[in-house]
GROMACS .gro file of C-alpha atoms in nm:
model
  406
    1UNK     CA    1   0.903   1.316   6.174
    2UNK     CA    2   0.923   1.352   5.797
    3UNK     CA    3   1.045   1.076   5.571
    4UNK     CA    4   1.276   1.141   5.277
    5UNK     CA    5   1.328   0.853   5.033
    6UNK     CA    6   1.583   0.891   4.753
    7UNK     CA    7   1.570   0.534   4.629
    8UNK     CA    8   1.366   0.273   4.422
    9UNK     CA    9   1.050   0.038   4.443
   10UNK     CA   10   0.880  -0.303   4.405
   11UNK     CA   11   0.568  -0.512   4.491
   12UNK     CA   12   0.406  -0.671   4.789
   13UNK     CA   13   0.347  -0.417   5.063
   14UNK     CA   14   0.263  -0.203   4.768
   15UNK     CA   15  -0.056  -0.386   4.758
   16UNK     CA   16  -0.146  -0.253   5.094
   17UNK     CA   17  -0.143   0.087   4.935
   18UNK     CA   18  -0.307   0.003   4.612
   19UNK     CA   19  -0.598  -0.139   4.799
   20UNK     CA   20  -0.709   0.213   4.827
   21UNK     CA   21  -0.760   0.451   4.542
   22UNK     CA   22  -0.624   0.767   4.394
   23UNK     CA   23  -0.441   0.890   4.100
   24UNK     CA   24  -0.146   0.840   3.919
   25UNK     CA   25   0.185   0.760   3.752
   26UNK     CA   26   0.494   0.784   3.519
   27UNK     CA   27   0.869   0.811   3.505
   28UNK     CA   28   1.123   0.988   3.304
   29UNK     CA   29   1.406   0.886   3.088
   30UNK     CA   30   1.515   1.224   2.955
   31UNK     CA   31   1.334   1.527   2.832
   32UNK     CA   32   0.993   1.450   2.702
   33UNK     CA   33   0.749   1.732   2.655
   34UNK     CA   34   0.404   1.604   2.697
   35UNK     CA   35   0.082   1.791   2.663
   36UNK     CA   36  -0.031   2.055   2.894
   37UNK     CA   37  -0.310   2.052   3.131
   38UNK     CA   38  -0.644   2.048   2.972
   39UNK     CA   39  -0.960   1.948   3.128
   40UNK     CA   40  -1.224   2.144   2.952
   41UNK     CA   41  -1.537   1.942   2.955
   42UNK     CA   42  -1.369   1.673   3.160
   43UNK     CA   43  -1.680   1.624   3.364
   44UNK     CA   44  -1.942   1.690   3.102
   45UNK     CA   45  -2.186   1.407   3.074
   46UNK     CA   46  -2.066   1.242   3.393
   47UNK     CA   47  -2.372   1.098   3.560
   48UNK     CA   48  -2.611   1.274   3.324
   49UNK     CA   49  -2.920   1.103   3.181
   50UNK     CA   50  -2.838   0.886   2.883
   51UNK     CA   51  -2.465   0.881   2.957
   52UNK     CA   52  -2.462   0.528   3.098
   53UNK     CA   53  -2.441   0.247   2.847
   54UNK     CA   54  -2.453  -0.046   3.088
   55UNK     CA   55  -2.492  -0.364   2.884
   56UNK     CA   56  -2.629  -0.191   2.577
   57UNK     CA   57  -2.295  -0.144   2.405
   58UNK     CA   58  -2.205  -0.488   2.270
   59UNK     CA   59  -1.860  -0.557   2.129
   60UNK     CA   60  -1.748  -0.822   1.882
   61UNK     CA   61  -1.423  -0.983   1.991
   62UNK     CA   62  -1.201  -1.049   1.689
   63UNK     CA   63  -0.904  -1.175   1.888
   64UNK     CA   64  -0.902  -1.520   1.725
   65UNK     CA   65  -0.866  -1.384   1.376
   66UNK     CA   66  -0.689  -1.056   1.453
   67UNK     CA   67  -0.379  -1.115   1.663
   68UNK     CA   68  -0.339  -0.751   1.754
   69UNK     CA   69  -0.396  -0.511   2.041
   70UNK     CA   70  -0.389  -0.134   2.095
   71UNK     CA   71  -0.262  -0.049   2.445
   72UNK     CA   72  -0.279   0.312   2.577
   73UNK     CA   73  -0.076   0.395   2.887
   74UNK     CA   74   0.073   0.682   3.085
   75UNK     CA   75   0.400   0.835   2.971
   76UNK     CA   76   0.705   0.616   3.044
   77UNK     CA   77   0.497   0.364   3.239
   78UNK     CA   78   0.661   0.060   3.076
   79UNK     CA   79   1.017  -0.069   3.075
   80UNK     CA   80   1.250   0.050   2.796
   81UNK     CA   81   1.587  -0.089   2.686
   82UNK     CA   82   1.855   0.159   2.797
   83UNK     CA   83   2.060   0.100   2.483
   84UNK     CA   84   1.770   0.090   2.237
   85UNK     CA   85   1.474   0.313   2.336
   86UNK     CA   86   1.263   0.152   2.064
   87UNK     CA   87   1.273  -0.178   2.252
   88UNK     CA   88   1.043  -0.252   2.544
   89UNK     CA   89   1.176  -0.579   2.687
   90UNK     CA   90   0.870  -0.715   2.866
   91UNK     CA   91   0.630  -0.611   2.591
   92UNK     CA   92   0.858  -0.744   2.318
   93UNK     CA   93   0.878  -1.076   2.501
   94UNK     CA   94   0.497  -1.089   2.513
   95UNK     CA   95   0.477  -1.032   2.137
   96UNK     CA   96   0.737  -1.302   2.073
   97UNK     CA   97   0.560  -1.550   2.297
   98UNK     CA   98   0.202  -1.495   2.180
   99UNK     CA   99   0.229  -1.357   1.829
  100UNK     CA  100  -0.005  -1.075   1.931
  101UNK     CA  101   0.117  -0.751   1.774
  102UNK     CA  102   0.084  -0.463   2.019
  103UNK     CA  103   0.043  -0.101   1.916
  104UNK     CA  104   0.164   0.071   2.230
  105UNK     CA  105   0.083   0.440   2.283
  106UNK     CA  106   0.178   0.664   2.575
  107UNK     CA  107  -0.099   0.916   2.532
  108UNK     CA  108  -0.231   0.949   2.888
  109UNK     CA  109  -0.094   1.247   3.079
  110UNK     CA  110  -0.382   1.330   3.312
  111UNK     CA  111  -0.703   1.141   3.396
  112UNK     CA  112  -0.944   1.425   3.318
  113UNK     CA  113  -0.755   1.522   3.005
  114UNK     CA  114  -0.781   1.167   2.871
  115UNK     CA  115  -1.146   1.142   2.974
  116UNK     CA  116  -1.213   1.457   2.773
  117UNK     CA  117  -1.060   1.291   2.466
  118UNK     CA  118  -1.276   0.981   2.472
  119UNK     CA  119  -1.597   1.061   2.656
  120UNK     CA  120  -1.802   1.167   2.352
  121UNK     CA  121  -1.730   0.841   2.170
  122UNK     CA  122  -1.785   0.622   2.475
  123UNK     CA  123  -2.109   0.802   2.560
  124UNK     CA  124  -2.227   0.742   2.200
  125UNK     CA  125  -2.127   0.375   2.216
  126UNK     CA  126  -1.853   0.428   1.960
  127UNK     CA  127  -1.504   0.271   1.962
  128UNK     CA  128  -1.209   0.477   2.085
  129UNK     CA  129  -0.955   0.271   1.887
  130UNK     CA  130  -0.799   0.131   2.204
  131UNK     CA  131  -0.832  -0.219   2.349
  132UNK     CA  132  -0.663  -0.153   2.682
  133UNK     CA  133  -0.631   0.166   2.885
  134UNK     CA  134  -0.475   0.254   3.222
  135UNK     CA  135  -0.659   0.495   3.452
  136UNK     CA  136  -0.645   0.582   3.819
  137UNK     CA  137  -0.888   0.427   4.066
  138UNK     CA  138  -1.131   0.717   4.081
  139UNK     CA  139  -1.147   0.753   3.704
  140UNK     CA  140  -1.170   0.375   3.663
  141UNK     CA  141  -1.463   0.387   3.905
  142UNK     CA  142  -1.628   0.661   3.699
  143UNK     CA  143  -1.604   0.456   3.379
  144UNK     CA  144  -1.751   0.159   3.563
  145UNK     CA  145  -2.041   0.370   3.694
  146UNK     CA  146  -2.107   0.492   3.342
  147UNK     CA  147  -2.100   0.138   3.204
  148UNK     CA  148  -1.820   0.222   2.961
  149UNK     CA  149  -1.591  -0.079   3.018
  150UNK     CA  150  -1.618  -0.447   2.931
  151UNK     CA  151  -1.631  -0.724   3.189
  152UNK     CA  152  -1.318  -0.938   3.188
  153UNK     CA  153  -1.325  -1.317   3.176
  154UNK     CA  154  -1.155  -1.417   3.501
  155UNK     CA  155  -1.111  -1.767   3.366
  156UNK     CA  156  -0.858  -1.622   3.123
  157UNK     CA  157  -0.668  -1.448   3.405
  158UNK     CA  158  -0.533  -1.731   3.623
  159UNK     CA  159  -0.219  -1.534   3.715
  160UNK     CA  160  -0.430  -1.244   3.835
  161UNK     CA  161  -0.653  -1.475   4.037
  162UNK     CA  162  -0.348  -1.641   4.190
  163UNK     CA  163  -0.107  -1.348   4.235
  164UNK     CA  164  -0.308  -1.031   4.294
  165UNK     CA  165  -0.221  -0.902   4.639
  166UNK     CA  166  -0.492  -0.967   4.895
  167UNK     CA  167  -0.523  -0.598   4.982
  168UNK     CA  168  -0.622  -0.521   4.622
  169UNK     CA  169  -0.911  -0.764   4.610
  170UNK     CA  170  -1.276  -0.679   4.674
  171UNK     CA  171  -1.232  -0.309   4.603
  172UNK     CA  172  -1.555  -0.109   4.650
  173UNK     CA  173  -1.576   0.011   4.290
  174UNK     CA  174  -1.505  -0.337   4.147
  175UNK     CA  175  -1.579  -0.604   4.410
  176UNK     CA  176  -1.567  -0.895   4.163
  177UNK     CA  177  -1.236  -0.776   4.017
  178UNK     CA  178  -1.358  -0.821   3.661
  179UNK     CA  179  -1.374  -0.459   3.545
  180UNK     CA  180  -1.037  -0.317   3.653
  181UNK     CA  181  -0.705  -0.492   3.721
  182UNK     CA  182  -0.430  -0.299   3.907
  183UNK     CA  183  -0.128  -0.207   3.695
  184UNK     CA  184   0.089  -0.019   3.947
  185UNK     CA  185   0.048   0.189   4.263
  186UNK     CA  186   0.242   0.470   4.420
  187UNK     CA  187   0.260   0.769   4.650
  188UNK     CA  188   0.190   1.137   4.589
  189UNK     CA  189   0.404   1.369   4.797
  190UNK     CA  190   0.667   1.638   4.767
  191UNK     CA  191   0.982   1.640   4.558
  192UNK     CA  192   1.268   1.886   4.535
  193UNK     CA  193   1.596   1.931   4.349
  194UNK     CA  194   1.869   1.978   4.609
  195UNK     CA  195   2.101   2.136   4.354
  196UNK     CA  196   1.882   2.446   4.339
  197UNK     CA  197   1.706   2.456   4.677
  198UNK     CA  198   1.722   2.330   5.032
  199UNK     CA  199   1.511   2.047   5.170
  200UNK     CA  200   1.133   2.090   5.146
  201UNK     CA  201   0.953   1.903   5.423
  202UNK     CA  202   0.599   2.042   5.434
  203UNK     CA  203   0.320   2.147   5.200
  204UNK     CA  204   0.316   2.489   5.367
  205UNK     CA  205   0.683   2.539   5.275
  206UNK     CA  206   0.607   2.447   4.915
  207UNK     CA  207   0.326   2.702   4.896
  208UNK     CA  208   0.479   2.991   5.090
  209UNK     CA  209   0.859   2.979   5.105
  210UNK     CA  210   0.998   3.293   4.935
  211UNK     CA  211   1.299   3.120   4.779
  212UNK     CA  212   1.064   2.882   4.593
  213UNK     CA  213   0.842   3.154   4.444
  214UNK     CA  214   0.772   3.088   4.077
  215UNK     CA  215   0.966   2.761   4.086
  216UNK     CA  216   0.691   2.527   4.212
  217UNK     CA  217   0.462   2.296   4.013
  218UNK     CA  218   0.148   2.128   4.141
  219UNK     CA  219  -0.044   1.835   3.994
  220UNK     CA  220  -0.368   1.875   3.802
  221UNK     CA  221  -0.485   1.555   3.970
  222UNK     CA  222  -0.734   1.701   4.218
  223UNK     CA  223  -0.723   1.409   4.459
  224UNK     CA  224  -0.345   1.414   4.491
  225UNK     CA  225  -0.306   1.789   4.525
  226UNK     CA  226  -0.610   1.851   4.742
  227UNK     CA  227  -0.547   1.541   4.948
  228UNK     CA  228  -0.205   1.676   5.046
  229UNK     CA  229  -0.347   2.023   5.112
  230UNK     CA  230  -0.629   1.885   5.325
  231UNK     CA  231  -0.380   1.691   5.535
  232UNK     CA  232  -0.154   1.996   5.567
  233UNK     CA  233  -0.452   2.201   5.689
  234UNK     CA  234  -0.513   1.949   5.966
  235UNK     CA  235  -0.810   1.782   5.797
  236UNK     CA  236  -0.855   1.416   5.706
  237UNK     CA  237  -0.826   1.360   5.330
  238UNK     CA  238  -1.016   1.034   5.374
  239UNK     CA  239  -1.312   1.198   5.551
  240UNK     CA  240  -1.370   1.571   5.512
  241UNK     CA  241  -1.651   1.826   5.482
  242UNK     CA  242  -1.712   2.080   5.207
  243UNK     CA  243  -1.602   2.357   5.442
  244UNK     CA  244  -1.274   2.177   5.506
  245UNK     CA  245  -1.222   2.129   5.132
  246UNK     CA  246  -1.281   2.501   5.078
  247UNK     CA  247  -1.036   2.585   5.357
  248UNK     CA  248  -0.762   2.379   5.195
  249UNK     CA  249  -0.846   2.514   4.850
  250UNK     CA  250  -0.809   2.870   4.975
  251UNK     CA  251  -0.445   2.794   5.057
  252UNK     CA  252  -0.393   2.689   4.699
  253UNK     CA  253  -0.576   2.998   4.572
  254UNK     CA  254  -0.345   3.224   4.773
  255UNK     CA  255  -0.036   3.046   4.640
  256UNK     CA  256  -0.159   3.098   4.283
  257UNK     CA  257  -0.238   3.465   4.346
  258UNK     CA  258   0.104   3.520   4.507
  259UNK     CA  259   0.286   3.376   4.205
  260UNK     CA  260   0.428   3.089   4.410
  261UNK     CA  261   0.320   2.827   4.157
  262UNK     CA  262   0.488   2.814   3.817
  263UNK     CA  263   0.220   2.594   3.660
  264UNK     CA  264  -0.008   2.294   3.713
  265UNK     CA  265   0.107   1.972   3.549
  266UNK     CA  266   0.013   1.619   3.459
  267UNK     CA  267   0.292   1.370   3.406
  268UNK     CA  268   0.519   1.629   3.252
  269UNK     CA  269   0.677   1.799   3.553
  270UNK     CA  270   0.972   1.561   3.578
  271UNK     CA  271   1.202   1.705   3.307
  272UNK     CA  272   1.174   2.051   3.462
  273UNK     CA  273   1.253   1.914   3.806
  274UNK     CA  274   1.552   1.726   3.664
  275UNK     CA  275   1.688   2.041   3.498
  276UNK     CA  276   1.632   2.251   3.807
  277UNK     CA  277   1.387   2.483   3.630
  278UNK     CA  278   1.143   2.361   3.894
  279UNK     CA  279   1.291   2.363   4.243
  280UNK     CA  280   1.013   2.174   4.419
  281UNK     CA  281   0.676   2.024   4.338
  282UNK     CA  282   0.395   1.790   4.423
  283UNK     CA  283   0.489   1.471   4.240
  284UNK     CA  284   0.473   1.094   4.227
  285UNK     CA  285   0.715   0.856   4.394
  286UNK     CA  286   0.809   0.654   4.086
  287UNK     CA  287   0.905   0.961   3.886
  288UNK     CA  288   1.130   1.089   4.158
  289UNK     CA  289   1.294   0.754   4.221
  290UNK     CA  290   1.391   0.738   3.855
  291UNK     CA  291   1.533   1.090   3.861
  292UNK     CA  292   1.722   1.015   4.181
  293UNK     CA  293   1.890   0.719   4.011
  294UNK     CA  294   2.089   0.966   3.801
  295UNK     CA  295   2.095   1.262   4.042
  296UNK     CA  296   2.082   1.183   4.412
  297UNK     CA  297   2.012   1.546   4.491
  298UNK     CA  298   1.656   1.494   4.368
  299UNK     CA  299   1.446   1.368   4.656
  300UNK     CA  300   1.096   1.242   4.726
  301UNK     CA  301   0.952   1.348   5.062
  302UNK     CA  302   0.649   1.211   5.240
  303UNK     CA  303   0.535   1.538   5.401
  304UNK     CA  304   0.503   1.557   5.775
  305UNK     CA  305   0.125   1.573   5.739
  306UNK     CA  306   0.119   1.250   5.533
  307UNK     CA  307   0.144   1.130   5.172
  308UNK     CA  308  -0.139   1.017   4.944
  309UNK     CA  309  -0.179   0.669   4.791
  310UNK     CA  310  -0.297   0.586   4.440
  311UNK     CA  311  -0.328   0.291   4.204
  312UNK     CA  312  -0.379   0.271   3.828
  313UNK     CA  313  -0.586   0.005   3.655
  314UNK     CA  314  -0.603  -0.187   3.329
  315UNK     CA  315  -0.948  -0.170   3.166
  316UNK     CA  316  -1.100  -0.277   2.834
  317UNK     CA  317  -1.331  -0.001   2.701
  318UNK     CA  318  -1.663  -0.064   2.532
  319UNK     CA  319  -1.647  -0.145   2.162
  320UNK     CA  320  -1.285  -0.262   2.189
  321UNK     CA  321  -1.254  -0.558   1.953
  322UNK     CA  322  -0.961  -0.749   2.106
  323UNK     CA  323  -1.065  -0.820   2.463
  324UNK     CA  324  -0.920  -1.171   2.473
  325UNK     CA  325  -0.585  -1.042   2.346
  326UNK     CA  326  -0.595  -0.776   2.618
  327UNK     CA  327  -0.668  -1.045   2.878
  328UNK     CA  328  -0.364  -1.238   2.757
  329UNK     CA  329  -0.147  -0.931   2.813
  330UNK     CA  330  -0.295  -0.863   3.157
  331UNK     CA  331  -0.237  -1.222   3.260
  332UNK     CA  332   0.122  -1.207   3.132
  333UNK     CA  333   0.208  -0.904   3.347
  334UNK     CA  334   0.090  -1.094   3.653
  335UNK     CA  335   0.373  -1.343   3.622
  336UNK     CA  336   0.600  -1.250   3.916
  337UNK     CA  337   0.919  -1.245   3.708
  338UNK     CA  338   0.761  -1.017   3.448
  339UNK     CA  339   0.608  -0.795   3.716
  340UNK     CA  340   0.946  -0.758   3.887
  341UNK     CA  341   1.117  -0.665   3.560
  342UNK     CA  342   0.854  -0.398   3.501
  343UNK     CA  343   0.874  -0.266   3.860
  344UNK     CA  344   1.254  -0.249   3.839
  345UNK     CA  345   1.215   0.003   3.561
  346UNK     CA  346   0.906   0.207   3.651
  347UNK     CA  347   0.980   0.207   4.026
  348UNK     CA  348   0.619   0.209   4.137
  349UNK     CA  349   0.444  -0.025   4.377
  350UNK     CA  350   0.383  -0.363   4.219
  351UNK     CA  351   0.049  -0.542   4.280
  352UNK     CA  352   0.183  -0.892   4.210
  353UNK     CA  353   0.246  -1.144   4.487
  354UNK     CA  354   0.587  -1.305   4.445
  355UNK     CA  355   0.743  -1.014   4.253
  356UNK     CA  356   0.950  -0.905   4.552
  357UNK     CA  357   1.132  -1.238   4.559
  358UNK     CA  358   1.199  -1.203   4.187
  359UNK     CA  359   1.323  -0.848   4.243
  360UNK     CA  360   1.590  -0.983   4.478
  361UNK     CA  361   1.748  -1.146   4.173
  362UNK     CA  362   1.725  -0.833   3.961
  363UNK     CA  363   1.826  -0.566   4.211
  364UNK     CA  364   1.828  -0.639   4.587
  365UNK     CA  365   1.830  -0.266   4.666
  366UNK     CA  366   1.494  -0.224   4.496
  367UNK     CA  367   1.349  -0.513   4.691
  368UNK     CA  368   1.414  -0.322   5.014
  369UNK     CA  369   1.315   0.023   4.895
  370UNK     CA  370   1.042   0.173   5.119
  371UNK     CA  371   0.871   0.343   4.825
  372UNK     CA  372   0.819   0.010   4.654
  373UNK     CA  373   0.775  -0.202   4.963
  374UNK     CA  374   0.652   0.048   5.221
  375UNK     CA  375   0.693  -0.047   5.585
  376UNK     CA  376   0.425  -0.005   5.849
  377UNK     CA  377   0.549   0.338   5.961
  378UNK     CA  378   0.535   0.469   5.604
  379UNK     CA  379   0.187   0.330   5.553
  380UNK     CA  380   0.067   0.474   5.882
  381UNK     CA  381   0.126   0.824   5.751
  382UNK     CA  382  -0.055   0.779   5.419
  383UNK     CA  383  -0.412   0.852   5.318
  384UNK     CA  384  -0.648   0.761   5.039
  385UNK     CA  385  -0.876   1.039   4.914
  386UNK     CA  386  -1.237   1.014   5.027
  387UNK     CA  387  -1.473   0.835   4.787
  388UNK     CA  388  -1.700   1.091   4.621
  389UNK     CA  389  -2.051   1.075   4.487
  390UNK     CA  390  -2.116   1.200   4.133
  391UNK     CA  391  -2.248   1.530   4.271
  392UNK     CA  392  -1.949   1.578   4.502
  393UNK     CA  393  -1.707   1.494   4.223
  394UNK     CA  394  -1.860   1.755   3.994
  395UNK     CA  395  -1.870   2.020   4.265
  396UNK     CA  396  -1.517   1.967   4.397
  397UNK     CA  397  -1.364   1.934   4.051
  398UNK     CA  398  -1.535   2.255   3.938
  399UNK     CA  399  -1.393   2.447   4.234
  400UNK     CA  400  -1.049   2.302   4.181
  401UNK     CA  401  -1.043   2.370   3.808
  402UNK     CA  402  -1.144   2.730   3.870
  403UNK     CA  403  -0.843   2.780   4.095
  404UNK     CA  404  -0.591   2.614   3.865
  405UNK     CA  405  -0.726   2.798   3.561
  406UNK     CA  406  -0.810   2.491   3.356
   0.00000   0.00000   0.00000
């Protein structure tokens, strides 16, 4: 049976999901047109000799004398005041409490696209003018492998130590939990606008139904898109062979050749879905929940073959000069009341223990939403994309990028 969820999210069980790894995130609050798809050179230098910096790239922390912080995030991945879009309540409260001035930038639209922006500087041990970035598990793992992020001082993160959900601890790519701290998690699945099309329940419908031709978008995030296609082809997205990957990719290739797919997107599909320019798509749960809050005809669907799980992580890049200030902000967002306020707006899965109880006070409906607090049956149908070696990542990404024309 398929599951269709039109409503909102929160924390706790979310952790069960986040424990895994995948890709990630955003919401919409109107029409924002964010960058296209880009990836050129996204993998260049990954795993190549000389690319890893390890402990060679020392950083001077100026947090004591410079009470500032540059925070880069995904588009609309932080709460905004409905009456004053220039205000970000939780972030403003952090600034008021600590005196740390935060330059907040929503300049991440796609993991590979962002990697392409910063890889040359990080590989050369140069600053990227950001103290805190948010990337999906697999990309966070890549930066860790390359030695491009700073180790966090867990002694400065008591809220994280106390409140991080158990399922998000001891992750394979960061067992000590001192190189990446979960920000939010979510599901990748199908979405459709019921004002312009009928219900879409399967990936095959999305890729072949005649009435959807030219009105479908698909994510540039390889793990989300290919994970769903692998599942739809009867393969296991958590454990597959190259032949099975190629089989699933051929389905995507045919859909592109047939004109079924309008374009491949990062975070920027939501406005088109809201307007009805896009009838159906592969998308992220939090985006769709937000859209459904103003138009209940927009729906998120966990396809019959299963949805994908992802989590996004806070990391301090090499040569960032305000690590302690970044740690203060990370610790702040692990206060359950703050985490609940954030989750009530972004509608993704919250990694903070105790946030669900706080959400009851903010919006009881969100505290019971299965996309924020997934139940066992929802979790049973989800998958986390198989962990890849450097060689596999390069090979699969190259094949995928060839098909999507990036």
